[in-house]
Coordinates of C-alpha atoms in Angstrom, one line a residue:
Chain A
M30 CA 24.0 17.8 -42.8
A31 CA 20.7 19.8 -43.2
L32 CA 19.4 17.1 -45.5
A33 CA 20.3 14.4 -43.0
I34 CA 18.5 16.3 -40.1
A35 CA 15.5 16.8 -42.3
L36 CA 15.4 13.1 -43.2
V37 CA 15.7 12.1 -39.5
I38 CA 12.7 14.4 -38.7
A39 CA 10.7 13.0 -41.5
V40 CA 11.5 9.4 -40.5
I41 CA 10.5 10.1 -36.9
T42 CA 7.3 11.5 -38.2
V43 CA 6.5 8.5 -40.4
I44 CA 7.3 6.0 -37.5
S45 CA 5.1 8.0 -35.1
V46 CA 2.2 7.9 -37.5
Y47 CA 2.7 4.2 -38.2
V48 CA 2.6 3.4 -34.5
F49 CA -0.8 4.9 -34.2
W50 CA -2.1 3.9 -37.7
A51 CA -1.2 0.2 -37.2
H52 CA -2.4 0.2 -33.6
V53 CA 0.9 -1.1 -32.4
W54 CA 0.0 0.0 -28.8
W55 CA -3.7 0.5 -28.8
L56 CA -6.6 0.7 -26.4
P57 CA -7.8 -2.5 -24.9
V58 CA -11.3 -3.7 -25.8
D59 CA -14.2 -1.5 -24.5
V60 CA -16.7 -3.3 -22.2
S61 CA -18.7 -0.4 -21.1
T62 CA -21.9 1.3 -22.5
H63 CA -20.3 4.8 -22.4
G64 CA -16.9 3.7 -23.8
A65 CA -17.8 4.4 -27.4
S66 CA -18.2 8.1 -26.8
I67 CA -14.8 8.2 -24.9
D68 CA -13.1 6.3 -27.8
H69 CA -14.8 8.6 -30.3
Q70 CA -13.4 11.6 -28.5
F71 CA -10.0 10.0 -28.3
M72 CA -10.0 9.3 -32.0
M73 CA -11.2 12.8 -32.9
T74 CA -8.5 14.3 -30.7
L75 CA -5.8 12.0 -32.1
I76 CA -6.7 12.7 -35.7
M77 CA -6.8 16.5 -35.3
T78 CA -3.6 16.6 -33.3
G79 CA -2.0 14.0 -35.6
I80 CA -2.6 16.2 -38.7
V81 CA -1.1 19.2 -36.9
F82 CA 1.8 17.1 -35.7
V83 CA 2.6 15.8 -39.3
L84 CA 2.3 19.2 -40.9
A85 CA 4.5 20.8 -38.2
Q86 CA 7.1 18.1 -38.4
L87 CA 7.3 18.0 -42.2
G88 CA 7.3 21.8 -42.3
L89 CA 10.2 21.8 -39.8
A90 CA 12.1 19.2 -42.0
Y91 CA 11.5 21.4 -45.1
F92 CA 12.7 24.6 -43.5
V93 CA 15.8 22.9 -42.1
W94 CA 16.6 21.8 -45.6
K95 CA 15.5 25.1 -47.4
Y96 CA 17.5 27.4 -45.1
R97 CA 20.6 25.2 -44.9
D98 CA 24.1 26.6 -45.0
R99 CA 25.0 26.9 -48.7
G100 CA 28.6 27.9 -48.1
D101 CA 28.2 31.3 -49.7
R102 CA 28.5 33.2 -46.4
R103 CA 25.5 35.4 -47.2
P104 CA 24.3 37.4 -44.2
A105 CA 21.3 36.1 -42.2
K106 CA 18.1 38.1 -42.5
Y107 CA 15.7 38.7 -39.6
S108 CA 12.0 38.1 -40.4
H109 CA 9.4 39.3 -38.1
G110 CA 6.8 36.9 -39.6
N111 CA 3.3 37.5 -40.7
N112 CA 0.9 39.0 -38.1
A113 CA -2.3 38.0 -39.9
L114 CA -1.1 34.4 -40.2
E115 CA -0.1 34.3 -36.5
I116 CA -3.5 35.6 -35.5
T117 CA -5.2 33.1 -37.8
W118 CA -3.6 30.0 -36.6
T119 CA -3.6 31.0 -32.9
T120 CA -7.3 31.6 -33.2
A121 CA -7.8 28.3 -35.0
A122 CA -5.8 26.5 -32.3
F123 CA -7.9 28.2 -29.6
I124 CA -11.2 27.2 -31.3
V125 CA -10.0 23.6 -31.8
F126 CA -8.9 23.2 -28.2
V127 CA -12.0 24.8 -26.7
G128 CA -14.2 22.8 -29.1
L129 CA -12.5 19.5 -28.2
N130 CA -13.1 20.4 -24.5
L131 CA -16.7 21.2 -25.0
L132 CA -17.3 17.9 -26.9
G133 CA -15.4 15.9 -24.4
Y134 CA -17.1 17.6 -21.5
R135 CA -20.4 15.8 -22.5
S136 CA -18.8 12.4 -22.2
W137 CA -17.0 13.3 -19.0
A138 CA -20.0 15.0 -17.3
S139 CA -22.4 12.2 -18.2
M140 CA -20.6 9.9 -15.7
R141 CA -20.1 12.5 -13.0
F142 CA -22.6 15.4 -13.0
T143 CA -25.7 13.5 -13.9
P144 CA -27.1 11.4 -11.1
A145 CA -26.9 7.6 -11.3
A146 CA -30.1 5.7 -11.9
A147 CA -32.3 5.0 -8.9
D148 CA -31.7 1.2 -9.1
A149 CA -27.9 1.6 -9.6
L150 CA -25.7 -0.6 -7.4
R151 CA -23.8 1.7 -5.0
V152 CA -20.4 0.6 -3.9
E153 CA -17.8 2.6 -2.0
V154 CA -14.2 2.4 -3.2
W155 CA -11.5 3.0 -0.5
G156 CA -7.9 3.6 -1.3
E157 CA -5.0 3.4 1.1
Q158 CA -1.3 2.8 0.7
F159 CA -1.3 0.3 -1.1
Q160 CA -4.6 -1.4 -1.4
F161 CA -8.1 -1.0 -2.6
Y162 CA -11.2 -2.0 -0.5
F163 CA -14.8 -2.0 -1.6
R164 CA -17.9 -1.7 0.5
Y165 CA -21.4 -2.8 -0.3
P166 CA -24.2 -1.4 1.8
G167 CA -26.0 -4.7 2.5
P168 CA -29.8 -5.2 2.5
D169 CA -30.5 -1.9 4.3
G170 CA -28.9 0.1 1.4
Q171 CA -27.1 2.3 4.0
F172 CA -23.4 2.7 4.5
G173 CA -22.5 2.8 8.2
P174 CA -20.2 5.5 9.5
T175 CA -16.5 4.9 9.6
H176 CA -14.4 5.6 12.7
V177 CA -10.7 6.5 12.2
N178 CA -9.8 5.0 15.7
L179 CA -11.1 1.6 14.6
M180 CA -9.4 1.4 11.3
N181 CA -7.0 -1.5 11.5
D182 CA -6.1 -3.7 8.5
A183 CA -4.6 -6.3 10.7
T184 CA -7.9 -7.0 12.4
G185 CA -9.7 -7.1 9.1
N186 CA -11.5 -3.7 9.9
A187 CA -9.7 -1.5 7.4
L188 CA -12.6 0.9 7.2
G189 CA -13.2 1.3 10.9
L190 CA -16.7 0.0 11.1
D191 CA -18.4 -0.4 14.5
R192 CA -20.7 -3.3 13.7
D193 CA -21.7 -3.7 17.3
N194 CA -23.0 -0.2 17.8
D195 CA -23.8 1.2 14.4
P196 CA -26.9 -0.5 13.0
A197 CA -26.2 0.7 9.4
S198 CA -22.7 -0.9 9.6
K199 CA -23.9 -4.3 10.7
D200 CA -24.8 -5.6 7.2
D201 CA -22.0 -3.7 5.3
I202 CA -19.9 -6.0 3.2
V203 CA -16.2 -5.1 2.8
T204 CA -14.2 -6.9 0.1
A205 CA -10.9 -6.5 -1.7
T206 CA -12.3 -7.5 -5.1
L207 CA -14.9 -5.3 -6.9
A208 CA -17.7 -7.6 -8.3
I209 CA -20.4 -5.9 -10.3
P210 CA -23.4 -7.2 -12.3
V211 CA -23.4 -6.9 -16.1
N212 CA -25.9 -4.5 -17.8
R213 CA -26.7 -2.7 -14.5
E214 CA -25.6 0.7 -13.7
V215 CA -22.9 0.9 -10.9
E216 CA -22.2 4.0 -8.9
L217 CA -18.9 4.1 -7.2
I218 CA -18.2 6.6 -4.4
L219 CA -14.5 7.1 -4.1
H220 CA -12.6 7.8 -0.8
S221 CA -9.0 7.8 0.2
K222 CA -7.8 7.0 3.7
D223 CA -4.4 8.7 3.3
V224 CA -3.0 10.3 0.1
G225 CA -4.2 10.8 -3.5
H226 CA -4.9 7.6 -5.4
S227 CA -6.6 6.9 -8.7
F228 CA -9.1 4.2 -9.8
Y229 CA -8.5 3.1 -13.4
V230 CA -10.1 0.2 -15.3
R231 CA -8.9 0.5 -18.9
E232 CA -11.5 -1.8 -20.4
L233 CA -14.3 0.2 -18.7
R234 CA -12.9 3.5 -19.7
V235 CA -13.3 4.6 -16.1
H236 CA -10.6 6.7 -14.6
Q237 CA -11.1 8.9 -11.5
D238 CA -8.9 10.2 -8.7
L239 CA -9.5 9.3 -5.0
V240 CA -8.9 12.4 -2.9
P241 CA -8.5 12.4 0.9
G242 CA -11.5 14.0 2.6
M243 CA -13.8 13.8 -0.5
A244 CA -16.4 11.4 -1.6
I245 CA -16.3 11.4 -5.4
P246 CA -19.2 9.7 -7.2
I247 CA -18.8 8.2 -10.7
H248 CA -21.2 5.9 -12.5
F249 CA -21.1 3.5 -15.4
T250 CA -22.5 0.3 -16.8
A251 CA -20.6 -2.8 -17.9
S252 CA -21.9 -4.0 -21.2
E253 CA -22.7 -7.6 -22.2
D254 CA -19.2 -7.8 -23.8
A255 CA -17.7 -7.6 -20.3
L256 CA -18.5 -11.2 -19.7
N257 CA -16.8 -12.3 -22.8
Y258 CA -13.2 -11.2 -22.2
N259 CA -10.8 -12.7 -19.8
G260 CA -13.6 -14.4 -17.9
G261 CA -15.0 -11.0 -16.9
R262 CA -12.0 -10.2 -14.8
Y263 CA -10.2 -6.9 -15.3
E264 CA -7.4 -5.2 -13.5
I265 CA -8.0 -2.1 -11.4
V266 CA -4.8 0.0 -11.1
C267 CA -3.8 3.0 -9.1
T268 CA -2.5 5.6 -11.6
Q269 CA -1.6 8.3 -9.1
L270 CA 2.0 8.0 -7.7
C271 CA 1.0 7.4 -4.1
G272 CA 4.2 6.2 -2.4
L273 CA 6.8 3.4 -2.4
G274 CA 4.4 0.6 -3.0
H275 CA 2.4 2.4 -5.7
Y276 CA 3.5 0.0 -8.4
K277 CA 1.8 -2.9 -6.6
M278 CA -1.4 -1.1 -5.7
R279 CA -4.1 -2.8 -7.7
A280 CA -7.2 -4.9 -7.3
F281 CA -9.5 -6.9 -9.6
L282 CA -12.9 -6.2 -11.1
Q283 CA -15.1 -9.2 -11.7
V284 CA -18.1 -8.7 -13.9
M285 CA -20.9 -11.3 -13.4
T286 CA -24.4 -12.0 -14.3
Q287 CA -26.9 -10.5 -11.8
E288 CA -27.6 -14.1 -10.5
D289 CA -24.0 -14.9 -10.0
F290 CA -23.5 -11.5 -8.4
D291 CA -26.3 -12.1 -5.9
K292 CA -24.7 -15.4 -4.9
W293 CA -21.3 -13.9 -4.6
L294 CA -22.5 -11.1 -2.4
K295 CA -24.4 -13.5 -0.2
Q296 CA -21.3 -15.6 0.3
Q297 CA -19.3 -12.5 1.2
A298 CA -22.0 -11.5 3.7
E299 CA -22.0 -14.9 5.3
E300 CA -18.2 -14.8 5.8
Q301 CA -18.4 -11.4 7.5
Q302 CA -21.5 -11.6 9.7
Chain B
M18 CA 51.0 37.8 -2.5
K19 CA 48.9 36.3 -5.2
I20 CA 48.1 32.6 -4.7
P21 CA 48.4 30.6 -8.0
R22 CA 44.9 29.5 -9.1
A23 CA 45.8 25.8 -9.3
L24 CA 47.1 25.8 -5.7
W25 CA 44.0 27.6 -4.5
V26 CA 41.7 25.0 -6.2
A27 CA 43.8 22.1 -4.8
G28 CA 43.6 23.6 -1.3
M29 CA 39.9 23.9 -1.5
A30 CA 39.6 20.3 -2.7
V31 CA 41.7 19.0 0.2
T32 CA 39.6 21.1 2.7
L33 CA 36.3 19.8 1.4
L34 CA 37.7 16.2 1.4
L35 CA 38.8 16.5 5.0
A36 CA 35.4 18.1 6.0
G37 CA 33.6 15.2 4.3
C38 CA 35.8 12.6 6.1
S39 CA 35.3 14.2 9.5
K40 CA 31.5 14.3 8.9
K41 CA 31.5 10.6 8.2
Q42 CA 33.4 9.9 11.4
E43 CA 30.8 11.9 13.3
T44 CA 27.9 9.9 11.7
A45 CA 29.6 6.6 12.6
E46 CA 30.1 7.7 16.2
E47 CA 26.5 8.8 16.4
T48 CA 25.3 5.4 15.2
S49 CA 27.4 3.5 17.6
A50 CA 26.5 5.8 20.5
V51 CA 22.8 4.7 20.6
P52 CA 22.5 4.1 24.3
S53 CA 21.8 0.5 25.2
E54 CA 20.0 -0.1 28.4
Q55 CA 21.6 -3.5 28.8
P56 CA 23.1 -3.5 32.3
A57 CA 26.9 -3.5 32.3
G58 CA 27.2 -5.3 35.6
G59 CA 25.0 -7.1 38.1
T60 CA 24.4 -10.4 39.9
P61 CA 24.8 -13.4 37.7
V62 CA 21.9 -15.9 37.8
D63 CA 22.6 -19.1 39.7
P64 CA 21.0 -21.9 37.6
A65 CA 21.0 -24.2 40.7
T66 CA 18.5 -22.0 42.5
A67 CA 16.5 -20.7 39.5
G68 CA 12.8 -21.4 39.4
E69 CA 10.0 -20.8 37.0
I70 CA 6.8 -18.8 36.5
T71 CA 3.9 -20.6 34.8
G72 CA 0.3 -19.8 34.2
K73 CA -2.5 -19.5 31.8
V74 CA -4.1 -16.6 29.9
T75 CA -7.9 -16.9 29.5
F76 CA -10.6 -14.8 28.0
N77 CA -13.9 -14.4 30.0
G78 CA -16.5 -13.4 27.5
P79 CA -18.2 -14.4 24.2
K80 CA -15.6 -15.6 21.7
P81 CA -15.0 -12.7 19.3
K82 CA -15.7 -13.2 15.7
L83 CA -12.6 -12.7 13.7
A84 CA -12.7 -10.8 10.4
V85 CA -11.4 -12.2 7.1
L86 CA -8.1 -10.7 5.9
H87 CA -8.5 -9.6 2.3
M88 CA -5.4 -10.5 0.3
D89 CA -6.8 -10.1 -3.2
Q90 CA -4.4 -7.3 -4.2
D91 CA -1.5 -9.8 -4.4
P92 CA -2.3 -13.1 -6.1
V93 CA 0.8 -14.6 -4.6
C94 CA -0.7 -14.2 -1.1
V95 CA -4.0 -15.6 -2.2
Q96 CA -2.3 -18.7 -3.8
K97 CA -0.6 -19.5 -0.5
H98 CA -3.9 -20.2 1.2
S99 CA -6.6 -22.7 0.4
S100 CA -9.1 -21.3 2.9
P101 CA -10.0 -17.9 4.2
V102 CA -7.4 -16.3 6.5
Y103 CA -8.7 -14.7 9.6
A104 CA -7.2 -11.9 11.7
E105 CA -5.0 -13.1 14.5
D106 CA -5.6 -10.2 16.9
G107 CA -8.5 -11.0 19.3
E108 CA -8.2 -14.8 18.7
V109 CA -9.4 -17.0 21.4
N110 CA -8.7 -20.8 21.6
G111 CA -11.5 -23.4 21.6
N112 CA -10.9 -23.8 25.4
G113 CA -11.3 -20.1 26.1
T114 CA -7.6 -19.4 26.5
V115 CA -5.7 -16.7 24.6
P116 CA -2.9 -17.4 22.2
N117 CA -0.3 -14.8 21.3
A118 CA -0.2 -13.2 24.7
F119 CA 3.2 -11.9 25.6
V120 CA 4.0 -12.6 29.2
Y121 CA 7.2 -11.2 30.7
V122 CA 8.9 -10.2 34.0
K123 CA 8.3 -6.4 34.0
E124 CA 10.0 -5.5 37.3
G125 CA 12.2 -7.2 39.8
A126 CA 15.0 -8.7 37.7
D127 CA 17.1 -5.5 37.1
K128 CA 19.8 -6.5 39.6
Y129 CA 20.7 -9.6 37.6
T130 CA 22.9 -9.9 34.5
F131 CA 21.4 -11.3 31.4
P132 CA 23.7 -11.2 28.5
A133 CA 22.0 -11.0 25.1
P134 CA 21.9 -14.5 23.5
T135 CA 24.1 -15.0 20.5
E136 CA 21.4 -17.0 18.7
A137 CA 19.0 -14.9 16.6
V138 CA 15.2 -14.8 16.8
T139 CA 13.7 -15.5 13.4
L140 CA 10.7 -13.6 11.9
D141 CA 9.4 -15.3 8.8
Q142 CA 7.0 -13.8 6.2
N143 CA 5.0 -16.7 5.0
G144 CA 1.7 -16.6 3.2
C145 CA 1.8 -12.8 3.6
L146 CA 1.6 -13.2 7.3
Y147 CA 4.3 -12.6 9.9
K148 CA 5.3 -15.9 11.6
P149 CA 5.3 -15.8 14.6
H150 CA 2.6 -13.1 15.1
V151 CA 4.0 -12.2 18.5
L152 CA 7.6 -12.7 19.6
G153 CA 10.0 -11.6 22.3
I154 CA 13.6 -10.6 21.9
M155 CA 16.3 -9.3 24.2
V156 CA 17.9 -5.9 23.9
G157 CA 20.9 -6.3 21.6
Q158 CA 19.8 -9.7 20.3
T159 CA 19.6 -10.2 16.6
L160 CA 16.3 -10.3 14.8
H161 CA 16.7 -12.5 11.7
I162 CA 14.1 -11.6 9.1
I163 CA 13.4 -14.0 6.3
S164 CA 10.8 -14.4 3.6
S165 CA 9.2 -17.6 2.4
D166 CA 7.0 -15.7 -0.1
P167 CA 7.7 -15.2 -3.8
T168 CA 6.6 -11.6 -3.5
T169 CA 8.2 -8.4 -2.2
H170 CA 7.6 -7.4 1.4
N171 CA 8.5 -4.3 3.2
I172 CA 9.2 -4.8 6.9
H173 CA 8.3 -1.7 8.9
P174 CA 8.5 -1.7 12.7
L175 CA 6.7 1.2 14.4
P176 CA 8.6 1.7 17.7
K177 CA 8.2 4.6 20.0
N178 CA 11.4 4.1 22.0
N179 CA 13.7 2.8 19.2
P180 CA 14.7 4.1 15.8
E181 CA 12.0 3.5 13.1
W182 CA 13.0 1.9 9.9
N183 CA 11.5 0.1 6.9
Q184 CA 13.3 -2.2 4.5
S185 CA 12.1 -4.0 1.4
Q186 CA 12.8 -7.7 0.9
A187 CA 12.3 -9.0 -2.6
P188 CA 11.9 -12.7 -3.4
G189 CA 15.3 -14.4 -3.0
A190 CA 16.8 -11.4 -1.2
P191 CA 19.2 -12.2 1.7
P192 CA 17.8 -12.2 5.2
I193 CA 17.8 -8.9 7.1
D194 CA 19.4 -8.8 10.6
K195 CA 18.4 -6.1 13.0
K196 CA 18.8 -5.3 16.7
F197 CA 16.9 -3.1 19.1
A198 CA 18.9 -0.9 21.5
R199 CA 16.2 -0.2 24.1
P200 CA 13.4 -2.2 25.8
E201 CA 10.0 -1.7 24.4
V202 CA 6.8 -3.7 24.8
M203 CA 5.4 -4.0 22.2
I204 CA 6.7 -2.8 18.8
P205 CA 4.1 -3.3 16.1
V206 CA 5.5 -4.3 12.8
K207 CA 3.6 -3.7 9.6
C208 CA 4.4 -4.5 5.9
N209 CA 4.2 -1.5 3.6
Q210 CA 3.2 -3.8 0.7
H211 CA 0.5 -5.8 2.5
P212 CA -1.4 -3.6 5.0
W213 CA -3.1 -6.5 6.8
M214 CA 0.3 -8.0 7.9
R215 CA 1.1 -7.4 11.5
A216 CA 3.6 -8.7 14.1
Y217 CA 4.4 -7.5 17.6
I218 CA 7.9 -7.6 19.0
G219 CA 8.5 -7.4 22.8
V220 CA 12.0 -6.1 23.4
V221 CA 13.0 -6.8 26.9
K222 CA 16.1 -6.6 29.1
N223 CA 16.0 -10.2 30.2
P224 CA 15.1 -13.6 28.8
L225 CA 12.3 -14.0 31.3
Y226 CA 9.4 -13.9 28.8
A227 CA 7.1 -16.3 27.0
V228 CA 4.3 -16.2 24.4
T229 CA 1.2 -18.3 24.9
G230 CA 0.3 -20.9 22.3
E231 CA -2.8 -22.9 21.3
D232 CA -3.3 -24.0 24.9
G233 CA -3.0 -20.5 26.3
T234 CA -0.3 -21.5 28.8
F235 CA 3.1 -20.2 29.3
T236 CA 6.2 -21.1 31.3
I237 CA 9.1 -18.7 32.0
K238 CA 12.1 -20.7 33.0
G239 CA 15.4 -19.7 34.7
V240 CA 13.9 -17.2 37.1
P241 CA 16.2 -16.4 40.0
P242 CA 14.4 -16.5 43.4
G243 CA 12.7 -13.2 44.3
D244 CA 9.7 -11.0 44.0
Y245 CA 8.6 -9.9 40.5
T246 CA 5.9 -8.1 38.7
V247 CA 4.7 -10.1 35.7
E248 CA 2.8 -8.5 32.9
A249 CA 0.6 -10.2 30.3
W250 CA 0.1 -8.2 27.0
T251 CA -2.5 -8.8 24.4
A252 CA -3.1 -7.0 21.2
T253 CA -6.8 -6.6 21.8
W254 CA -7.5 -6.4 25.5
G255 CA -4.5 -4.5 26.8
T256 CA -2.2 -5.6 29.6
Q257 CA -2.5 -6.9 33.2
D258 CA 0.1 -7.0 35.9
Q259 CA 0.6 -9.5 38.7
K260 CA 3.0 -9.8 41.6
V261 CA 4.6 -13.2 42.1
A262 CA 7.2 -14.6 44.4
V263 CA 9.6 -17.3 43.2
S264 CA 11.3 -19.4 45.7
P265 CA 14.6 -21.3 45.1
K266 CA 13.9 -24.0 42.4
G267 CA 10.2 -23.2 43.0
T268 CA 7.3 -22.6 40.6
A269 CA 5.2 -19.5 40.9
T270 CA 1.8 -19.4 39.2
A271 CA 0.3 -16.3 37.5
D272 CA -3.0 -16.7 35.7
F273 CA -4.5 -13.8 33.8
T274 CA -8.1 -13.4 32.8
F275 CA -9.1 -10.7 30.2
K276 CA -12.6 -9.4 29.6
P277 CA -14.2 -7.8 26.6
G278 CA -13.7 -4.1 26.1
A279 CA -10.5 -3.8 28.1
G280 CA -7.7 -2.2 26.2
T281 CA -9.8 -1.0 23.3

């Protein structure tokens, strides 16, 4: 029986390693300029935790077999273990985890704590149950104020803009598709109207929560490759369980050339003015 | 005397079972006891003397610009439309009249008996819009909800005077039949899947109501002779009341004019 359990553990270990080694379920293509550092961090974490996983599992299988019941009814012995060894690997694990965090922090902070470029395209992302809206500031570069009492999806004014009385709102463009130009930095400012949501575009390696009452900035650049896959169209999904319709909360990101983007934005503005 | 353990357990089980049954009965009684304001008795309407109320609902002001409804989150909704879809609230017809105004006899008809019609009122979900956008229904009459869309909807009325509910309807799912026990003008209906979807249901005690269409006119038929208060409701500009007198077999006129800013 001990041998069978040990073999099962070993087989599970081998299958798990194969799934990652052969890229059975793997990351989609990266179409961002910062994605390489995220993928590098992911690979480094995967390799280090993978080695520990394999050693731990094979060790477990070995000990299950080594200390099997041999039928000679010998009494079990208590072993306190080895203090020096315990301290060594606890310290090693601590160093590895803190080190991974410090390395990953650089990639993470570069999108959040450093300011976006001055010429970055600024777009607001608004989440609500169960829909994303996107707001472009228009030619004045200013987002007008939002008024809760005017928010009404059924009248097409989901963000509660008062275009008649707020000059900054007059040229704001609200859409349900996020279009961005390629090779230009984009700064998203994330808001939620109701509960926690999350903005995730796998191919852009951009993942950030939307928190009610907060305006959370994040910036990134879609690389030239972004135009080459799926016609530049990528799915934006909510990854924070936000209610009954969470499974359907999504939108689409369309990456375009700057020229096409300008045309698209103009068309949206004409529809809304 | 010591009670045998098996007997004790059986006794407890029977007690719990009975408690469960009695609780169920209470729940059923509570549900059926929702008070209906449908009058039990009263004067029947004499069709030979009944008249009608007719009129027009107009908007006096610059025609509001309607916003585009963004349906991009659900490709099924987008595919159902070949051109941009605009909000229906605040819509004004080309001739300055108002569609989707709910006009009903608000006061004066309480002495008459109006049994709830046996035929249902249908609310369709088509192109990720509620059709019709505004509808009337009598207390106790069946609201028959269907979907013409190959996507899941979630019908969610937001009443203040009736129990609130929401129910999903997947593609191919059977129709949903519901009734409202109390009068309420209006009950907004949203869809929890598609936040732009909106309908308004006017639940009234009599069949003396109408919804304006593309010409902004309405006709309320079968009105017994008498004095009435007629109200016109709009989603954007609020409500207006008017008093009318209907003579036997006569036609009373009630025109309503809304202005910008009212009701917002």
